Tab-separated table of C-alpha atoms and ligand atoms in Angstrom:
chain	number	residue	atom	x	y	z
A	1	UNK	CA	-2.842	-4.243	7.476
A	2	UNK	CA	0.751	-3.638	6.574
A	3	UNK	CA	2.910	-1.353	9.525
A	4	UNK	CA	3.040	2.206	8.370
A	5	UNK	CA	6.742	3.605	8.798
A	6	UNK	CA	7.638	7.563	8.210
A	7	UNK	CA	11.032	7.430	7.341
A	8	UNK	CA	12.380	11.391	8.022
A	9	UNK	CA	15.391	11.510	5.233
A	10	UNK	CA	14.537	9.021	3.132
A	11	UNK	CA	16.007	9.991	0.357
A	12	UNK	CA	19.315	10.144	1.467
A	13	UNK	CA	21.878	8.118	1.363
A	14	UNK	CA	21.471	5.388	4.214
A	15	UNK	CA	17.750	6.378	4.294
A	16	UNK	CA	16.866	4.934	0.724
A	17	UNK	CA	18.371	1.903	1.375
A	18	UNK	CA	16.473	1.772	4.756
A	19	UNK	CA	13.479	2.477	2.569
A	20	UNK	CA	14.057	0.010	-0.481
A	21	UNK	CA	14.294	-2.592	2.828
A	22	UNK	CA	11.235	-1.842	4.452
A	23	UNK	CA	9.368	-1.867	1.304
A	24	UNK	CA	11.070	-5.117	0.609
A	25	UNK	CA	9.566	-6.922	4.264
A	26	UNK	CA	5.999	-5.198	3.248
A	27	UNK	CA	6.147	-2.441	5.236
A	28	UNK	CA	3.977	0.803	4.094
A	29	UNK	CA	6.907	3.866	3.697
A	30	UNK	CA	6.141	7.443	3.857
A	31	UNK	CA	9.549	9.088	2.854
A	32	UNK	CA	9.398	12.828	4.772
A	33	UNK	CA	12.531	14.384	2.770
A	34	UNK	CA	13.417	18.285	2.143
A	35	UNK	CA	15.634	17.360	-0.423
A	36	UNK	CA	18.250	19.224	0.564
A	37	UNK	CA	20.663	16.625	0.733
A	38	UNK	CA	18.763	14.269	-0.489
A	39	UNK	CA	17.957	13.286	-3.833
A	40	UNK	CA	14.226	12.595	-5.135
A	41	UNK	CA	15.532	9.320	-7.378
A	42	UNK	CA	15.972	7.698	-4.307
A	43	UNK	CA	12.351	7.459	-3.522
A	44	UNK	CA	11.408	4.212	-4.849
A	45	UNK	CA	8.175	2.674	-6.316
A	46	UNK	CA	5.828	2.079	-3.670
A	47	UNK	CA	7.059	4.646	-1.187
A	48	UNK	CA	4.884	7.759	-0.855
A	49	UNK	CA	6.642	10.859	-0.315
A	50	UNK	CA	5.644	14.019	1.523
A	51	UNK	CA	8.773	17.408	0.769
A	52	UNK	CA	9.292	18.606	3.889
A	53	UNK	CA	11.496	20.096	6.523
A	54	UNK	CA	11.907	18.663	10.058
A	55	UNK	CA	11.830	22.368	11.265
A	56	UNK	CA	8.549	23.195	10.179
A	57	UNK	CA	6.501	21.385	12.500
A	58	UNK	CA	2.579	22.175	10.877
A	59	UNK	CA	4.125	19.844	7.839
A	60	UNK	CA	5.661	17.063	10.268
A	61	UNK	CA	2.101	17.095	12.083
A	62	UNK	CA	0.183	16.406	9.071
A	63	UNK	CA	2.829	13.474	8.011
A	64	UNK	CA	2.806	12.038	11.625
A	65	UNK	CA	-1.218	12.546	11.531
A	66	UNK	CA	-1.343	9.631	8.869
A	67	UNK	CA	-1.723	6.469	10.403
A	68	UNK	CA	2.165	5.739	11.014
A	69	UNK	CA	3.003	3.254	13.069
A	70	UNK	CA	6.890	3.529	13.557
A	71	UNK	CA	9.199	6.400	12.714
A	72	UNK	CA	12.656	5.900	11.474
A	73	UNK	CA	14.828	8.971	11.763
A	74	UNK	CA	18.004	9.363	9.609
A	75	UNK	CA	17.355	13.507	8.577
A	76	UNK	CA	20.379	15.124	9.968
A	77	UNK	CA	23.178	17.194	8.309
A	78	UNK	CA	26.885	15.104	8.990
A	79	UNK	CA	29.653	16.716	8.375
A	80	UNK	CA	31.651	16.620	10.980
A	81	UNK	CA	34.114	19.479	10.057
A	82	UNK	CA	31.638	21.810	9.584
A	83	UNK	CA	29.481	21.208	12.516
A	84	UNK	CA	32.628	22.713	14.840
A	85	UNK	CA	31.802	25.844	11.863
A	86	UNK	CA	28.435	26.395	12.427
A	87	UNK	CA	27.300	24.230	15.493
A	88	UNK	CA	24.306	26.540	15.363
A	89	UNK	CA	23.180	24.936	11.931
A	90	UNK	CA	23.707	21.854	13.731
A	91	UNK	CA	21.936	22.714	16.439
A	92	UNK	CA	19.038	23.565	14.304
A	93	UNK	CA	18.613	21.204	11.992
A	94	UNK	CA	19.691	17.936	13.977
A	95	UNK	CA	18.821	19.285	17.771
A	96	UNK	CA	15.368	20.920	16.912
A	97	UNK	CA	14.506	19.439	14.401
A	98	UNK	CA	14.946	15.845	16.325
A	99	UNK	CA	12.750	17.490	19.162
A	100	UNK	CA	9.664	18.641	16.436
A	101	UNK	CA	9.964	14.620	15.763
A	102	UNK	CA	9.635	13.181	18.602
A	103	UNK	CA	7.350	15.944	20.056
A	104	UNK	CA	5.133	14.928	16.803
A	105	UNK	CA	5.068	11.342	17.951
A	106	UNK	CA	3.723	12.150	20.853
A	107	UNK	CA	1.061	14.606	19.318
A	108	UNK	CA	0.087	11.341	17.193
A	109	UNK	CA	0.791	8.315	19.699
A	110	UNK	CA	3.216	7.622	17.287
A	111	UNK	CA	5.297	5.004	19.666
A	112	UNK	CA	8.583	3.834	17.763
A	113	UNK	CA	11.258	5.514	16.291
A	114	UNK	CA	14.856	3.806	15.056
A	115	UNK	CA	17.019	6.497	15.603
A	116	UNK	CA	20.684	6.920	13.278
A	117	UNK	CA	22.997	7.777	15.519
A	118	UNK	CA	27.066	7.347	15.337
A	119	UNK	CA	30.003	6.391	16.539
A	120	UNK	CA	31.077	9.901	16.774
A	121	UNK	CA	29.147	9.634	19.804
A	122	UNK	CA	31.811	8.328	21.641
A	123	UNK	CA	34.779	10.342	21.199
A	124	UNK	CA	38.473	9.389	20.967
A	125	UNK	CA	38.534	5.364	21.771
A	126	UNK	CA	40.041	4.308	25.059
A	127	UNK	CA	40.214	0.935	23.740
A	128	UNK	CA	38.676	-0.722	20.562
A	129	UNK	CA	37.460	-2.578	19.503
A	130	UNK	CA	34.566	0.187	20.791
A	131	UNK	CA	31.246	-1.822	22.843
A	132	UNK	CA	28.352	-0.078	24.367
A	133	UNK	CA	29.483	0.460	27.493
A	134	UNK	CA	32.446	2.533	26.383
A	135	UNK	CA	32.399	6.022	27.972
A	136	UNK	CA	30.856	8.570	26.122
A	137	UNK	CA	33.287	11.496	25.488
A	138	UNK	CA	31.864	12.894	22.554
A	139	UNK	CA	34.468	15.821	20.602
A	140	UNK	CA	32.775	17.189	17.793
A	141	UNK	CA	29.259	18.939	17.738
A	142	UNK	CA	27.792	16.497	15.289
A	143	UNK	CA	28.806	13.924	17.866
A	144	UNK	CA	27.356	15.571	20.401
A	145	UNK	CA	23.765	16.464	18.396
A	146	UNK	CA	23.649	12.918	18.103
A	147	UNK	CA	24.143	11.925	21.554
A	148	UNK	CA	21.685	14.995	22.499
A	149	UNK	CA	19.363	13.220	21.093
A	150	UNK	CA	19.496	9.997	22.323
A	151	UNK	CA	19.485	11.476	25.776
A	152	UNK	CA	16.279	13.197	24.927
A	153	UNK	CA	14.808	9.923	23.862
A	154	UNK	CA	16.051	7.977	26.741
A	155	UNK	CA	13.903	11.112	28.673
A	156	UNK	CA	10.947	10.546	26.718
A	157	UNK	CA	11.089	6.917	27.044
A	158	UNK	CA	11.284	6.903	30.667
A	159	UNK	CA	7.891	9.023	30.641
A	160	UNK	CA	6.344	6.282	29.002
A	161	UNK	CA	5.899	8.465	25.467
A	162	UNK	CA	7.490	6.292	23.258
A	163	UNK	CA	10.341	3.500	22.973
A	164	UNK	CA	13.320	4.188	20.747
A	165	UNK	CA	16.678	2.243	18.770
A	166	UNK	CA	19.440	4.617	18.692
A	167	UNK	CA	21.751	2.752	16.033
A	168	UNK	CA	25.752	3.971	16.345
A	169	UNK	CA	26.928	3.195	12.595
A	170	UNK	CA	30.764	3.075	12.078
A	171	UNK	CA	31.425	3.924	8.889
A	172	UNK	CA	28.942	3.440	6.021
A	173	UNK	CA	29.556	2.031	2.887
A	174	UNK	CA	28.223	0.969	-0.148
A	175	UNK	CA	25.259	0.731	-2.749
A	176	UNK	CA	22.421	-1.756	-2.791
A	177	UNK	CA	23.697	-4.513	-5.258
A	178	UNK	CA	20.971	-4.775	-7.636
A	179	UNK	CA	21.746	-1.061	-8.296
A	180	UNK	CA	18.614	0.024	-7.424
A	181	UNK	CA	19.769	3.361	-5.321
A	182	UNK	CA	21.503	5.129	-7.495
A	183	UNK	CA	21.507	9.081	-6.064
A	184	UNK	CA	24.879	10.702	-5.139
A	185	UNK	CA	25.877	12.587	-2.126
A	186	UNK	CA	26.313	16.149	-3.377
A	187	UNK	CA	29.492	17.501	-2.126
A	188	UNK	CA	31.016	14.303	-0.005
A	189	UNK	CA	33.018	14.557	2.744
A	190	UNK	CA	33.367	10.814	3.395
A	191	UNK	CA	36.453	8.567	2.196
A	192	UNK	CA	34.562	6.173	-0.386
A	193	UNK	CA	32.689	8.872	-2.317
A	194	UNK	CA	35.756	10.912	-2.359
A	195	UNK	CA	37.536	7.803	-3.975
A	196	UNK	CA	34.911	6.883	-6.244
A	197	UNK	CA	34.892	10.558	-7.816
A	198	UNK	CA	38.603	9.856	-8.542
A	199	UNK	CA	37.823	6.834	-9.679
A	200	UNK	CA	35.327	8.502	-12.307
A	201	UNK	CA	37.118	11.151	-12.872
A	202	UNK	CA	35.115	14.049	-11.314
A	203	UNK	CA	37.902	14.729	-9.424
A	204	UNK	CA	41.452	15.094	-10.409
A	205	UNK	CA	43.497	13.450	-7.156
A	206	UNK	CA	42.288	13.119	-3.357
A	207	UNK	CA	45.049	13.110	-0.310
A	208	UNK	CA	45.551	10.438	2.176
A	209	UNK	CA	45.155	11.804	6.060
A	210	UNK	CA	48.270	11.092	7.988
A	211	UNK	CA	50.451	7.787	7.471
A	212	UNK	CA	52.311	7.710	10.798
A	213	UNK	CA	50.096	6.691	12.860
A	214	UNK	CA	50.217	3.900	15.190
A	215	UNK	CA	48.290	1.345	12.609
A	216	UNK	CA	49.404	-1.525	10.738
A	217	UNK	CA	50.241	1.067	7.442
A	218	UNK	CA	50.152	3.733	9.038
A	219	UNK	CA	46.696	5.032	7.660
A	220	UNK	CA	43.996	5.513	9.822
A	221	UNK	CA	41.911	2.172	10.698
A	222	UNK	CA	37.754	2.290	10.318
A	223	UNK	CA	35.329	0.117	10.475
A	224	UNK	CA	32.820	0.079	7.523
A	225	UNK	CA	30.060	-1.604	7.081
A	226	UNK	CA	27.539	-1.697	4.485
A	227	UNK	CA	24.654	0.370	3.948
A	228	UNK	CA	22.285	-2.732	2.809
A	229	UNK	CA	23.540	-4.257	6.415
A	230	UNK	CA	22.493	-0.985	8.284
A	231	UNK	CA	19.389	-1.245	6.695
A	232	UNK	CA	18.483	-4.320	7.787
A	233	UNK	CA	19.489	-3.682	11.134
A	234	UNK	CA	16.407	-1.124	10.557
A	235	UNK	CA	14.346	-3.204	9.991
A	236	UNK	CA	15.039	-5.773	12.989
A	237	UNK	CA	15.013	-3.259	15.383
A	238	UNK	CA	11.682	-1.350	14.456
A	239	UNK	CA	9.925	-4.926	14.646
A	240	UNK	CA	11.647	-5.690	17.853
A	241	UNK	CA	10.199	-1.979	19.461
A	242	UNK	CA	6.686	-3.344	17.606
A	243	UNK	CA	6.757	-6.600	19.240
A	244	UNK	CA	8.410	-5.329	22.599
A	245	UNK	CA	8.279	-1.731	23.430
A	246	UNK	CA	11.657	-2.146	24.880
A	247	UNK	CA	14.395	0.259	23.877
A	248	UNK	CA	18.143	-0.274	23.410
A	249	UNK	CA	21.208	1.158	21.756
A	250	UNK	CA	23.449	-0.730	19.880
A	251	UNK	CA	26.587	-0.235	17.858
A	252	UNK	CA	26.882	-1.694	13.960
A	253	UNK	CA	29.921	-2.367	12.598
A	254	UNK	CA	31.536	-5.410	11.462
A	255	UNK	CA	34.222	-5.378	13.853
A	256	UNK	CA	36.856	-5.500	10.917
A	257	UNK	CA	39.334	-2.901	10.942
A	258	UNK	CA	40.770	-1.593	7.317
A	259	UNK	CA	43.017	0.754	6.688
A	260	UNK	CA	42.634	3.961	4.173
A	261	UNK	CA	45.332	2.821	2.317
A	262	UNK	CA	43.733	-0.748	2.047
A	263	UNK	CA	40.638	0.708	0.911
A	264	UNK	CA	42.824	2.843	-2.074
A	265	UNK	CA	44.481	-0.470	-2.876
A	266	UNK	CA	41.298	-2.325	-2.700
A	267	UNK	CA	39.936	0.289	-5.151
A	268	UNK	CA	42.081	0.033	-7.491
A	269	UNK	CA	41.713	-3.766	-7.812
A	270	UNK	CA	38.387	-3.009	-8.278
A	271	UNK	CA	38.556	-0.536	-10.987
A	272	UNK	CA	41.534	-2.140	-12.233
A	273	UNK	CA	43.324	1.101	-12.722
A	274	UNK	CA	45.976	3.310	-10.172
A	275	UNK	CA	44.399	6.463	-8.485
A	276	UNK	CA	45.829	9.624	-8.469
A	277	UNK	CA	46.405	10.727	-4.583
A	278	UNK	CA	48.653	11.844	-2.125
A	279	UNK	CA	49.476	11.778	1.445
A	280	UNK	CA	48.935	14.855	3.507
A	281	UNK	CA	48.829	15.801	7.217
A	282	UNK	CA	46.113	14.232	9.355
A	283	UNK	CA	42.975	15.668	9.616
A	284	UNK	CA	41.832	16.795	12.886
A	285	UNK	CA	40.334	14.826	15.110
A	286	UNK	CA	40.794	11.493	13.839
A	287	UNK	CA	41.266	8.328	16.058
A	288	UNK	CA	43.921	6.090	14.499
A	289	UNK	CA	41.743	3.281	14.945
A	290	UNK	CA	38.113	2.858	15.325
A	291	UNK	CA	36.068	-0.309	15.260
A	292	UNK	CA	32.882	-1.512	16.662
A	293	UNK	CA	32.338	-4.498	19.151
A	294	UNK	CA	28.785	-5.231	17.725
A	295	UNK	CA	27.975	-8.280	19.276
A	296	UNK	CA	24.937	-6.534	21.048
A	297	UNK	CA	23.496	-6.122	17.809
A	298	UNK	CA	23.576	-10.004	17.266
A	299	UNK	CA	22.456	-10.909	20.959
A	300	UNK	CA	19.245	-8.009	20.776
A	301	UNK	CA	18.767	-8.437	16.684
A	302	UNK	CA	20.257	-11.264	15.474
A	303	UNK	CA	22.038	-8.675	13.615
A	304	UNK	CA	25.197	-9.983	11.401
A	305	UNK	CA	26.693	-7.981	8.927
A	306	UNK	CA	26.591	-9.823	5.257
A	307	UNK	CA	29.731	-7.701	3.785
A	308	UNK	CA	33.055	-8.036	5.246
A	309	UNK	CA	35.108	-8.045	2.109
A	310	UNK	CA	35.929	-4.419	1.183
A	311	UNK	CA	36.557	-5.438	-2.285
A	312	UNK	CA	32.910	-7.012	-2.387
A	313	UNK	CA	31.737	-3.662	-0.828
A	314	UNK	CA	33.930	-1.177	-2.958
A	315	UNK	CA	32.384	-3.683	-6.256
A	316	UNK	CA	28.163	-2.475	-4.938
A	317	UNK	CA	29.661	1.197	-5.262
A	318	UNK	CA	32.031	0.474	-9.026
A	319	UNK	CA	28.819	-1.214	-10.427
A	320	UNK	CA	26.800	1.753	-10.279
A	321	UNK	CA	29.184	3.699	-12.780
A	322	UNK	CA	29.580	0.570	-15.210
B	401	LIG	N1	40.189	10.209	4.759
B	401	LIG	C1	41.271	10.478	3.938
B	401	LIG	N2	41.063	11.286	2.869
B	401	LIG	C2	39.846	11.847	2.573
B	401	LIG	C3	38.760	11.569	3.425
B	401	LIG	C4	38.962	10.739	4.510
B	401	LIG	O1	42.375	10.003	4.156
B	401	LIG	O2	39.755	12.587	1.583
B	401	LIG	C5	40.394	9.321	5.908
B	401	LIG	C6	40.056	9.969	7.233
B	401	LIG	O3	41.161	10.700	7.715
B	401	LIG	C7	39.705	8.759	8.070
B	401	LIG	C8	39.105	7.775	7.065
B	401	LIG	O4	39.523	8.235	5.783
B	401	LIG	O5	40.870	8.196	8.587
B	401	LIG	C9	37.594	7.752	7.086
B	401	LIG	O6	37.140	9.089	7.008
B	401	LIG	P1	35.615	9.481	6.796
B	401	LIG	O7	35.565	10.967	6.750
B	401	LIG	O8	35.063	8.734	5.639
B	401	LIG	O9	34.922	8.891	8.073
B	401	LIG	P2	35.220	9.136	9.626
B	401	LIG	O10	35.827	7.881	10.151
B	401	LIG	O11	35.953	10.365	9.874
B	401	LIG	O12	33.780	9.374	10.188
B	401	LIG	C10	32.663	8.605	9.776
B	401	LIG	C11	31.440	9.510	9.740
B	401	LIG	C12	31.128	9.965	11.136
B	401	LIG	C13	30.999	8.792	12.050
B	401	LIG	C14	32.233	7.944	11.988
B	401	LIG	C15	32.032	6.742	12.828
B	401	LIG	O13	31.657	10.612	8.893
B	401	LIG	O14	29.892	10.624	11.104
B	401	LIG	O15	32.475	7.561	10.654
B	401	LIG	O16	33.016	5.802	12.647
B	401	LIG	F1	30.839	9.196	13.311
């Protein structure tokens, strides 16, 4: 019988691509999504789908209660800015709501969960490009929600409740190429969907963080890798917990640094037209350069990113509007 896989925030924006790849290896999918980020035409044919929130645990018990086999875990709120706001909402939603999780694992002998995690984890580099050993000196309360957790599940694993992946994606990117995800993030925060609605015209202009810092342009330098490629880095990892019981963090990135500035020009090859934008002071909190060493990924996974051309990248995200 095909492995049963709860996948909490499904229907967002990494967690329907982890879904369409799941479903694509055979894999049963129960998407457990409140929909508050999330968007319900990201739940694809073939995935069932239960509405519900993390934080009400009599909901998560029922979900957990049916015959799952692995958990994948990507429900979490992610905006960095606003989690120094309102850590509270943080904690909440990606602190307790984590713990009713992994709490409802345990209710269930539930034993694996692939965690998301990030790269926020670590803080400002000391040296890049980042590996796993680097210190861990997170700065921001998302950051730190995310590291919480892992902690927690490094706890629970030690007590022999469960084994866990705690994935640190750089920066995501990217739609699935045969256009088959095709939900928005409401209200983006991140670069690329902040280009792309300039692109389309849902937003007049969009400013450029900072160009004197210590890069090759002087734009900030990220790592981004694509969403399809964080899926299936999923996918590997929840079959190596099923055939091992052994957990591990790993960083995924390409290891590729690009600029902002290379991304706008890269864009604009793309959609063959200038963007309207400007530069303006840097944002707070942002490393001039951040890139991941991911080479644990390959050694533990086999894990190697399929898109390293940001044009090929920024083309999965243009498609979707042609
Ligand atoms: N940027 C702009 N203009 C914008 C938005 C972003 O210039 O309107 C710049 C930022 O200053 C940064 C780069 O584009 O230099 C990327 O910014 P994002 O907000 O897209 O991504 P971050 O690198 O800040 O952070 C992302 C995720 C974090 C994660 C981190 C890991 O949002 O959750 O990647 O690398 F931890």
């Amino acid at each position: 019988m095909a492995n049963r896989i709860l996948v909490a925030g499904g229907a967002g924006y990494i967690g329907s691509h982890v879904q369409k790849q799941l479903l694509e290896e055979g894999f049963e999918v129960l998407v457990f999504d409140d929909l508050s980020s999330g968007d319900e035409v990201n739940i694809l044919d073939g995935a069932e789908f239960i509405r519900g929130n993390i934080l009400d645990k009599d909901v998560l018990d029922m979900a957990m209660s049916q015959d799952i086999d692995g958990v994948v875990h990507l429900a979490a709120k992610k905006a960095v800015g606003e989690s120094m706001v309102y850590p509270e909402m943080y904690a909440e939603n990606n602190i307790s709501g984590s713990i009713n999780i992994l709490n409802a694992m345990v209710n269930n002998g539930v034993k694996h969960i692939v965690f998301s995690s990030s790269a926020a984890v670590y803080g400002m580099p000391q040296y890049v490009p980042i590996d796993e050993k680097h210190p861990i000196n997170t700065i921001n309360y998302y950051g730190y929600t995310k590291r919480a957790i892992e902690e927690n599940m490094e706890w629970y694993a030690r007590l022999g409740k469960l084994d866990f992946a705690a994935l640190r994606y750089f920066n995501a990117v990217g739609y699935a190429k045969d256009k088959s995800i095709r939900g928005k993030e409401r209200n983006p925060q991140n670069l690329m969907p902040i280009i792309m609605e300039a692109a389309t015209g849902k937003r007049e202009k969009f400013s450029i963080f900072g160009n004197d810092y210590d890069t090759k342009d002087g734009t900030c330098v990220r790592d981004y890798v694509h969403v399809s490629d964080l899926a299936k880095a999923h996918t590997l990892a929840l079959k190596k917990l099923m055939a091992e019981g052994q957990s591990f963090t790993l960083n995924l990135g390409t290891g590729l640094g690009t600029s902002v500035k290379e991304i706008v020009d890269a864009t604009e090859k793309v959609i063959e037209r200038k963007l309207n934008y400007d530069y303006a002071e840097r944002r707070a909190g942002d490393p001039a350069t951040l890139t991941a060493n991911a080479k644990k990924a390959y050694e533990v996974l086999g894990w190697k990113p399929e898109y390293t051309d940001v044009e090929e990248i920024i083309r999965t995200v243009w498609n979707l509007e042609l």
